[in-house]
Amino acid sequence: MRISTPVYCLREALVSLLRNSWLTLASISIVTISLIILGCSLLLVMNIDYLAQQLESKLEISIFLEQDLESEEVRNIGSKIKSTTGVAEVKFVSKEKALEEMKKSLGDRAEILDSLEENPLPDAYRVKAEDANHVPALARSFEELEGVEMVRYGKGVVEKLLALTHWLRAAGFTLLGVLGLAAVFLIATTIRMSVFARRREISIMKLLGATNWYIRAPFLMEGLIMGLIGAVLAAGAVNLGYFALVNKVGQSLPFITLVTGEDVLVRVSGLLLALGFFIGIFGSFISIHRFLADKKT
Amino acid sequence: MIHFYNVTKIYDNGVKALSDVSLRIRKGDFVFLVGPSGAGKSTLMKMIYREELPTRGQVMFNGRNIARMRSREIPYLRRKIGMVFQDFRLLPQKTVAENVSFALEVTGASRKYIRKAVPAVLQRVGMLDKADCYPAQISGGEQQRVGIARAIVNNPLLILADEPTGNLDPETAKDIMDLFNSINRSGTTIIMATHAWDIVESMKRRVIRISNGKIISDEESGVYGFAY
Ligand SMILES: Nc1ncnc2c1ncn2[C@@H]1O[C@H](COP(=O)(O)OP(=O)(O)OP(=O)(O)O)[C@@H](O)[C@H]1O
Ligand SMILES: [Mg+2]
């Protein structure tokens, strides 16, 4: 005599998934697509953040002093700059040094400087800020110092990059939200179909005294399987794609550095799997919830 | 064991299926519920296994107030009640043995216990030789035997049978009634709704007559009789 035993959950889930194979496939695909998009936007944002960070760390404020200052005054200004909060590093560049640097950067054409009778360049301080976000404020405060002629910094570049990452993040998450909802909805539809196919069985189970969790389990399993398969596919695609990209960029655009290291991909993949898990569980939960409701007092 | 105190049931659509019903059923009783179609027999049974809640009044089962039970207690209530239906309610894709073992699986019984209990109960209802058949391969009477096996495999305190012989010919119905009788003799309380007056008359058991949602008579070893 054959007696079925509680390997039940997985078996029932698989049977249902195969029975609604088209819907199952559609659900898995949309989970995969939405998670791939999430993975890509995450990696993109990480890389732009990284780029911004690199630029920020190179970003300096140049403070040009008025001509004809006493060396006492120059030193005074220097110590005022040093004592400003938010300043990480201060370097003094004398007008002679500046001229030398200019000659160096001009290279062959340096002789145009020879015709100068007098060094036209001012003394300057170069300041590195502790935090790139404070650069504009620091620059303004330096402008107000006595003896300062002009203050310059890489205005715009950092702001633009940061704005770009904000925008990308927002766009990525909006897209994820929309696609994630679609994924939940499709999974819920698939589960509703299999609940419907087994409504008779469910009503009998309830009469036999099955707990709601026992009845739910195979459907949750079904949603979970779809969510996780989708997530695994997405994680695989993102990993392979990024790996290929890093290689390609490494060969043809060596000056661009991408965020690498295994932990980045592990973190991203982990996130994708967790999200696939939740999408699957959530999708099936909303479909069976109503079906199992008992009459309340 | 079962107490109804002034139970009134009005369905959402306004139909008053039971009105001010009070009754008491003792452990070991065998009770027939009779009355015309739409009288409220099925509704009365649904109150006991909490498929429906009373609109007014209380239903006590085994010392518990059923209306006050929490949702998560309902499965445990139902494990104490075996249910048998007119349409058998077997799962067509499961064999006879699987249908019966399903009732145990659902309660989380151990594999070892299931292997022992299922053949024993199939033996009791005379279906052991058809254990591996599917419901479509056996007769209505045999399907109802399986239904009964499934209802008793959990050793319930109470069997609720809603027109269990309604789809069977008189000969087969009599066999099924003999089975119920033997189950009752072993101590299980049985409540049975039926239209089969010949069965009720031959059994000489307690008969509760319902009409329009009201109990119109309640007699020990009564006869179904002309009032119908
Ligand atoms: N779920 C429901 N919603 C609304 N009305 C219902 C519902 N179930 C039963 N009724 C109504 O309640 C009344 C009693 O129905 P019930 O099923 O209890 O009768 P019954 O005595 O079992 O009849 P039968 O002998 O035909 O099985 C009927 O008028 C029926 O239409
Ligand atoms: Mg009925």
XYZ file of C-alpha atoms and ligand atoms in Angstrom:
557
model
C 0.000 0.000 0.000
C 1.269 3.419 -0.923
C 0.997 5.965 1.827
C 2.110 9.487 1.052
C 4.122 11.161 3.759
C 5.101 14.717 4.577
C 7.714 15.348 1.905
C 4.476 16.875 0.811
C 5.440 20.533 0.850
C 8.153 20.513 -1.776
C 6.395 17.962 -3.938
C 3.151 19.935 -4.020
C 5.023 23.145 -4.787
C 6.852 21.592 -7.716
C 3.686 20.043 -9.117
C 1.965 23.425 -8.997
C 4.879 25.220 -10.589
C 4.916 22.763 -13.468
C 1.161 22.889 -13.882
C 1.259 26.668 -14.413
C 4.547 26.544 -16.253
C 4.010 29.662 -18.393
C 3.032 31.813 -15.505
C 5.872 30.366 -13.480
C 8.287 31.246 -16.249
C 6.905 34.775 -16.529
C 7.144 35.273 -12.771
C 10.701 34.052 -12.623
C 11.682 36.243 -15.585
C 10.279 39.384 -14.083
C 11.968 38.691 -10.769
C 15.208 38.163 -12.673
C 14.824 41.334 -14.733
C 13.945 43.558 -11.818
C 16.795 42.202 -9.743
C 19.273 42.570 -12.622
C 18.251 46.196 -12.918
C 18.686 46.641 -9.209
C 22.086 44.973 -9.310
C 23.244 47.147 -12.219
C 22.071 50.397 -10.697
C 23.672 49.424 -7.427
C 27.019 48.746 -9.060
C 26.748 51.925 -11.122
C 26.019 54.023 -8.064
C 28.850 52.362 -6.176
C 31.260 53.120 -8.992
C 30.227 56.725 -9.363
C 30.474 57.196 -5.621
C 33.922 55.703 -5.790
C 34.907 58.003 -8.647
C 33.567 61.010 -6.781
C 35.532 59.954 -3.739
C 38.718 59.711 -5.742
C 38.150 63.129 -7.248
C 37.247 64.595 -3.904
C 40.439 63.402 -2.339
C 42.376 65.188 -5.079
C 40.343 68.330 -4.803
C 42.240 71.340 -3.515
C 41.395 74.925 -2.738
C 43.934 77.381 -4.059
C 44.177 80.656 -2.151
C 46.057 83.351 -4.044
C 47.458 86.171 -1.951
C 47.775 89.823 -2.829
C 51.102 90.963 -4.202
C 53.527 92.875 -1.998
C 52.596 91.354 1.338
C 55.158 91.261 4.120
C 56.319 87.735 4.886
C 54.911 88.285 8.381
C 51.450 88.821 6.887
C 51.824 85.792 4.619
C 52.640 83.623 7.629
C 49.663 85.105 9.554
C 47.286 84.192 6.790
C 48.794 80.698 6.716
C 48.150 80.111 10.381
C 44.596 81.455 10.102
C 43.954 78.991 7.293
C 45.452 76.169 9.292
C 43.265 76.867 12.282
C 40.032 76.860 10.269
C 37.943 73.824 11.134
C 37.549 71.383 8.312
C 40.990 71.963 6.895
C 42.993 68.787 6.548
C 46.246 69.939 5.019
C 47.826 73.246 4.065
C 50.713 73.711 1.692
C 52.477 77.010 0.937
C 53.449 77.590 -2.681
C 55.678 80.614 -3.134
C 55.498 82.642 -6.326
C 58.929 81.257 -7.337
C 57.771 77.694 -6.840
C 54.598 78.414 -8.773
C 56.601 79.757 -11.669
C 58.786 76.678 -11.686
C 55.742 74.439 -11.700
C 54.307 76.401 -14.555
C 57.534 76.085 -16.510
C 57.508 72.377 -15.901
C 53.943 71.993 -17.073
C 54.600 74.064 -20.181
C 57.611 71.940 -21.058
C 58.948 72.885 -24.508
C 57.020 76.107 -24.633
C 58.471 77.301 -21.344
C 60.552 79.969 -23.091
C 57.520 82.234 -23.391
C 57.965 82.783 -19.671
C 61.584 83.888 -20.120
C 60.472 87.169 -21.619
C 58.832 88.134 -18.345
C 60.790 90.752 -16.423
C 59.095 90.036 -13.198
C 57.298 86.978 -11.733
C 53.575 87.771 -12.253
C 52.384 84.900 -10.107
C 51.180 85.439 -6.546
C 52.081 83.478 -3.458
C 49.481 80.874 -2.712
C 48.265 78.363 -0.175
C 46.855 75.039 -1.269
C 44.321 73.520 1.107
C 42.830 70.066 1.287
C 39.499 69.804 3.052
C 38.554 67.005 5.378
C 35.226 66.655 3.605
C 34.602 67.592 -0.007
C 31.099 68.747 0.870
C 32.598 71.594 2.923
C 34.854 72.866 0.141
C 32.512 75.643 -1.074
C 31.941 76.973 2.464
C 35.648 76.868 3.264
C 36.432 78.676 0.033
C 34.009 81.450 0.894
C 35.481 81.905 4.340
C 38.998 82.155 2.891
C 37.850 84.820 0.448
C 37.036 87.080 3.413
C 40.547 86.913 4.882
C 42.579 90.064 4.640
C 45.352 89.824 2.069
C 43.626 87.190 -0.005
C 43.220 88.163 -3.616
C 41.311 85.195 -5.014
C 40.173 81.689 -4.123
C 39.780 78.880 -6.646
C 38.609 75.276 -6.466
C 37.272 72.634 -8.794
C 33.853 74.137 -8.575
C 31.043 72.031 -10.102
C 32.715 68.724 -10.806
C 32.034 67.156 -7.455
C 28.579 68.631 -7.181
C 27.699 67.279 -10.575
C 28.944 63.808 -9.715
C 27.128 63.755 -6.425
C 23.946 64.983 -8.077
C 24.341 62.255 -10.667
C 24.583 59.534 -8.035
C 21.540 60.920 -6.233
C 19.622 60.898 -9.466
C 20.804 57.429 -10.430
C 19.894 56.089 -7.041
C 16.428 57.569 -7.268
C 15.910 56.272 -10.799
C 17.255 52.825 -9.900
C 15.047 52.508 -6.871
C 11.965 53.776 -8.684
C 12.524 51.258 -11.438
C 13.123 48.560 -8.873
C 9.959 49.557 -7.053
C 7.832 49.362 -10.181
C 9.364 46.118 -11.403
C 9.373 44.683 -7.898
C 5.655 45.349 -7.621
C 5.111 43.740 -11.001
C 7.108 40.735 -9.792
C 5.099 40.448 -6.589
C 1.907 40.781 -8.590
C 2.896 38.075 -11.065
C 3.943 35.703 -8.320
C 0.684 36.423 -6.534
C -1.184 35.591 -9.739
C 0.692 32.336 -10.179
C -0.029 31.373 -6.607
C -3.664 32.357 -6.980
C -3.882 29.981 -9.931
C -2.454 27.110 -7.941
C -4.604 27.927 -4.932
C -7.562 27.866 -7.293
C -6.502 24.551 -8.791
C -6.354 23.105 -5.305
C -9.294 24.887 -3.683
C -11.140 21.605 -3.127
C -8.128 20.060 -1.480
C -7.694 23.136 0.690
C -11.294 23.105 1.868
C -10.956 19.427 2.745
C -7.721 20.102 4.579
C -9.462 22.748 6.642
C -12.228 20.320 7.548
C -9.631 17.724 8.545
C -8.071 20.180 10.955
C -5.001 21.342 9.070
C -3.526 24.508 10.521
C -3.314 27.537 8.276
C 0.460 27.257 8.298
C 0.285 23.704 7.097
C -1.976 24.761 4.237
C 0.124 27.782 3.415
C 3.475 26.031 3.443
C 3.444 24.557 -0.083
C 2.274 27.860 -1.557
C 4.902 29.821 0.302
C 7.408 27.271 -0.915
C 6.155 27.782 -4.441
C 6.554 31.558 -4.237
C 9.912 31.127 -2.567
C 11.160 28.844 -5.332
C 10.171 31.376 -7.984
C 11.695 34.284 -6.086
C 14.933 32.456 -5.394
C 15.366 31.051 -8.913
C 14.816 34.572 -10.245
C 17.334 35.970 -7.782
C 19.953 33.318 -8.533
C 19.657 34.007 -12.259
C 19.899 37.745 -11.665
C 22.891 37.387 -9.358
C 24.603 35.141 -11.905
C 23.980 37.590 -14.739
C 25.148 40.583 -12.727
C 28.278 38.778 -11.557
C 29.250 37.579 -15.041
C 28.430 40.922 -16.626
C 30.395 42.906 -14.116
C 33.317 40.550 -14.268
C 33.432 40.958 -18.057
C 33.117 44.725 -17.733
C 35.966 44.977 -15.251
C 38.179 42.954 -17.590
C 37.256 44.995 -20.644
C 37.730 48.331 -18.905
C 40.984 47.117 -17.397
C 42.322 46.432 -20.882
C 41.019 49.324 -22.931
C 40.479 52.131 -20.433
C 43.181 51.554 -17.832
C 42.788 55.032 -16.312
C 39.244 54.247 -15.141
C 39.247 52.305 -11.924
C 36.138 50.284 -11.105
C 35.101 49.136 -7.693
C 36.365 45.590 -7.532
C 36.975 42.954 -4.966
C 34.904 39.908 -4.230
C 33.094 41.378 -1.286
C 31.329 43.910 -3.505
C 29.806 41.225 -5.695
C 29.085 39.032 -2.695
C 27.252 41.899 -1.041
C 25.272 42.716 -4.162
C 24.417 39.045 -4.764
C 23.375 38.611 -1.149
C 21.068 41.579 -1.428
C 19.541 40.222 -4.641
C 18.913 36.820 -3.044
C 17.339 38.390 0.011
C 15.073 40.494 -2.167
C 14.101 37.490 -4.308
C 13.235 35.667 -1.101
C 10.998 38.484 0.099
C 9.329 39.037 -3.254
C 8.499 35.323 -3.426
C 7.189 35.032 0.113
C 5.282 38.283 -0.067
C 3.696 37.430 -3.419
C 2.386 34.090 -2.230
C 1.363 35.397 1.147
C -1.019 37.998 -0.227
C -2.648 35.380 -2.451
C -3.403 32.824 0.229
C -4.138 35.235 3.013
C -7.672 35.974 1.910
C -8.379 32.381 1.062
C -7.612 31.125 4.527
C -9.521 33.719 6.507
C -11.873 32.131 9.043
C -15.173 33.584 10.109
C -14.515 35.991 12.938
C -16.687 36.682 15.920
C -20.910 17.060 25.364
C -22.702 19.487 23.022
C -24.896 22.309 24.252
C -26.818 24.817 22.176
C -28.136 27.758 24.165
C -30.739 29.819 22.309
C -28.798 29.717 19.072
C -30.003 31.900 16.227
C -28.249 31.978 12.882
C -29.010 34.644 10.332
C -26.865 34.447 7.198
C -25.434 37.579 5.622
C -28.195 37.524 3.017
C -30.802 37.789 5.782
C -31.952 34.142 5.722
C -32.792 32.979 9.234
C -31.544 29.376 9.177
C -31.829 28.682 12.920
C -34.011 30.474 15.385
C -33.572 30.184 19.114
C -32.405 26.566 19.129
C -31.466 24.965 22.438
C -30.398 21.360 22.722
C -28.091 19.036 24.527
C -26.310 15.978 23.204
C -24.537 13.613 25.545
C -21.392 11.669 24.962
C -22.102 8.399 23.151
C -25.424 9.597 21.736
C -26.570 8.722 18.241
C -28.793 11.545 17.074
C -30.722 11.952 13.841
C -31.508 15.422 12.564
C -34.510 15.308 10.285
C -36.675 17.880 8.605
C -37.466 19.300 5.211
C -34.904 20.756 2.886
C -33.753 24.160 4.053
C -34.835 23.462 7.639
C -31.394 24.250 9.002
C -29.864 20.820 9.606
C -26.577 21.523 7.872
C -26.420 24.945 9.481
C -26.748 23.370 12.912
C -23.820 21.068 12.174
C -21.737 23.925 10.807
C -22.148 25.670 14.157
C -20.423 22.728 15.830
C -17.336 22.577 13.641
C -17.274 26.343 13.400
C -17.789 26.680 9.729
C -20.381 29.260 10.692
C -20.761 31.349 13.831
C -24.061 31.806 15.657
C -25.602 35.240 15.273
C -26.952 34.951 18.818
C -26.605 32.338 21.532
C -23.801 30.004 22.539
C -22.528 26.658 21.346
C -20.497 24.575 23.776
C -18.515 21.548 22.694
C -16.538 19.423 25.101
C -16.550 22.219 27.676
C -15.447 24.935 25.272
C -17.417 27.852 23.930
C -16.965 27.462 20.207
C -17.931 30.990 19.230
C -15.232 32.373 21.515
C -12.456 30.230 20.063
C -9.518 31.918 18.411
C -8.882 31.224 14.735
C -5.795 29.216 15.471
C -7.711 26.887 17.806
C -10.179 25.879 15.095
C -7.939 23.180 13.530
C -7.605 21.494 16.914
C -11.371 21.592 17.405
C -11.844 19.943 14.014
C -9.389 17.175 14.816
C -11.824 16.076 17.522
C -14.646 15.917 14.977
C -14.885 13.495 12.060
C -16.987 14.712 9.166
C -18.832 12.626 6.584
C -20.595 14.205 3.643
C -23.183 13.244 1.104
C -20.712 13.841 -1.747
C -17.864 11.981 0.079
C -15.339 14.803 -0.554
C -12.456 12.502 -1.398
C -9.478 13.814 -3.337
C -9.624 12.238 -6.794
C -5.860 12.320 -7.384
C -5.151 10.378 -4.201
C -5.655 6.676 -3.640
C -7.944 5.289 -0.967
C -5.026 4.844 1.422
C -3.651 8.286 0.640
C -7.012 9.902 1.226
C -7.150 8.359 4.665
C -3.540 9.035 5.545
C -4.044 12.645 4.444
C -6.260 13.179 7.496
C -3.348 12.112 9.687
C -0.625 13.943 7.762
C -2.544 17.156 8.100
C -2.414 16.835 11.874
C 1.317 16.196 11.821
C 1.091 12.537 12.826
C 4.290 10.517 12.604
C 5.034 8.365 9.607
C 5.233 5.321 11.775
C 1.817 5.934 13.270
C 0.303 6.568 9.826
C 1.666 3.275 8.515
C 0.005 1.451 11.362
C -3.279 3.345 11.631
C -4.297 3.544 7.962
C -4.446 -0.210 7.211
C -6.200 -0.791 10.520
C -8.967 1.663 9.798
C -9.338 0.474 6.194
C -9.705 -3.011 7.557
C -12.424 -1.802 9.884
C -14.499 -0.292 7.064
C -13.776 -3.254 4.791
C -11.716 -1.375 2.233
C -8.242 -2.767 2.817
C -8.260 -4.730 -0.457
C -9.018 -1.530 -2.414
C -6.369 0.552 -0.643
C -4.509 1.424 -3.836
C -7.578 2.249 -5.939
C -8.482 5.798 -6.862
C -11.931 7.107 -5.898
C -13.046 6.960 -9.532
C -12.362 3.232 -9.572
C -14.707 2.319 -6.711
C -18.468 2.491 -6.138
C -20.308 5.215 -4.251
C -20.841 2.982 -1.247
C -17.147 2.160 -1.186
C -16.255 5.811 -1.485
C -18.408 6.560 1.509
C -16.639 3.805 3.436
C -13.402 5.563 2.670
C -14.968 8.836 3.776
C -15.916 7.215 7.058
C -12.460 5.694 7.454
C -10.989 9.158 7.002
C -13.411 10.577 9.572
C -12.576 8.026 12.263
C -8.847 7.564 11.709
C -8.130 10.415 14.138
C -10.260 8.787 16.860
C -12.631 11.765 17.046
C -15.030 12.390 19.929
C -17.824 13.203 17.522
C -18.890 12.285 14.016
C -20.967 14.743 12.040
C -22.582 13.045 9.067
C -24.575 15.246 6.695
C -26.831 12.999 4.622
C -24.147 10.307 4.349
C -26.449 7.925 2.492
C -28.066 10.572 0.309
C -26.302 9.363 -2.836
C -26.559 5.641 -2.136
C -29.140 2.973 -2.918
C -31.087 1.589 0.072
C -29.092 -1.637 0.205
C -25.730 0.148 0.325
C -27.159 2.740 2.707
C -28.013 -0.022 5.154
C -24.413 -1.316 5.094
C -23.151 2.196 5.752
C -25.585 2.574 8.654
C -24.319 -0.680 10.143
C -20.859 0.800 10.011
C -22.015 3.942 11.828
C -23.731 1.783 14.390
C -20.570 -0.129 15.154
C -18.614 3.130 15.412
C -21.207 4.464 17.846
C -21.055 1.277 19.889
C -17.356 1.833 20.414
C -18.229 5.106 22.133
C -18.148 7.790 19.455
C -20.969 10.319 19.489
C -22.737 10.614 16.128
C -24.973 13.337 14.756
C -26.511 12.526 11.410
C -28.733 14.613 9.185
C -30.847 12.547 6.868
C -33.981 12.391 4.737
C -34.078 8.588 4.741
C -37.058 7.866 6.974
C -36.722 4.093 6.638
C -33.256 4.241 8.146
C -34.388 6.456 11.014
C -37.298 4.179 11.775
C -35.247 1.029 11.753
C -32.529 2.433 13.992
C -34.778 3.466 16.903
C -32.505 6.250 18.071
C -32.966 9.800 19.237
C -34.577 11.960 16.555
C -34.537 15.761 16.531
C -36.999 17.213 14.067
C -36.288 20.664 12.687
C -38.501 22.837 10.573
C -37.933 26.449 9.578
C -34.959 26.710 11.864
C -36.835 25.537 14.948
C -36.787 22.259 16.838
C -40.312 20.939 16.610
C -39.731 17.632 18.386
C -36.972 15.746 20.137
C -37.684 12.124 20.993
C -35.567 9.334 22.368
C -35.801 6.284 20.069
C -38.301 8.159 17.990
C -39.733 7.463 14.630
C -39.368 9.784 11.738
C -43.045 9.400 10.948
C -45.799 11.358 9.352
C -44.965 14.840 10.602
C -42.518 15.146 7.751
N -23.905 30.088 3.321
C -25.212 30.434 3.286
N -25.541 31.714 2.998
C -26.824 32.080 2.971
N -27.855 31.272 3.231
C -27.599 29.983 3.531
C -26.248 29.507 3.563
N -26.287 28.203 3.884
C -27.588 27.878 4.030
N -28.380 28.946 3.822
C -29.836 28.992 3.950
O -30.187 28.616 5.249
C -31.320 27.772 5.267
C -30.982 26.462 5.931
O -30.035 25.774 5.134
P -29.411 24.370 5.531
O -28.381 24.037 4.543
O -29.014 24.403 6.950
O -30.679 23.430 5.344
P -30.729 21.850 5.448
O -31.701 21.543 6.496
O -29.388 21.290 5.583
O -31.334 21.491 4.021
P -31.058 20.174 3.142
O -31.880 19.104 3.716
O -31.548 20.570 1.787
O -29.619 19.899 3.193
C -31.745 27.608 3.812
O -32.777 28.538 3.572
C -30.518 27.979 3.035
O -30.871 28.581 1.828
Mg -28.130 20.120 4.380
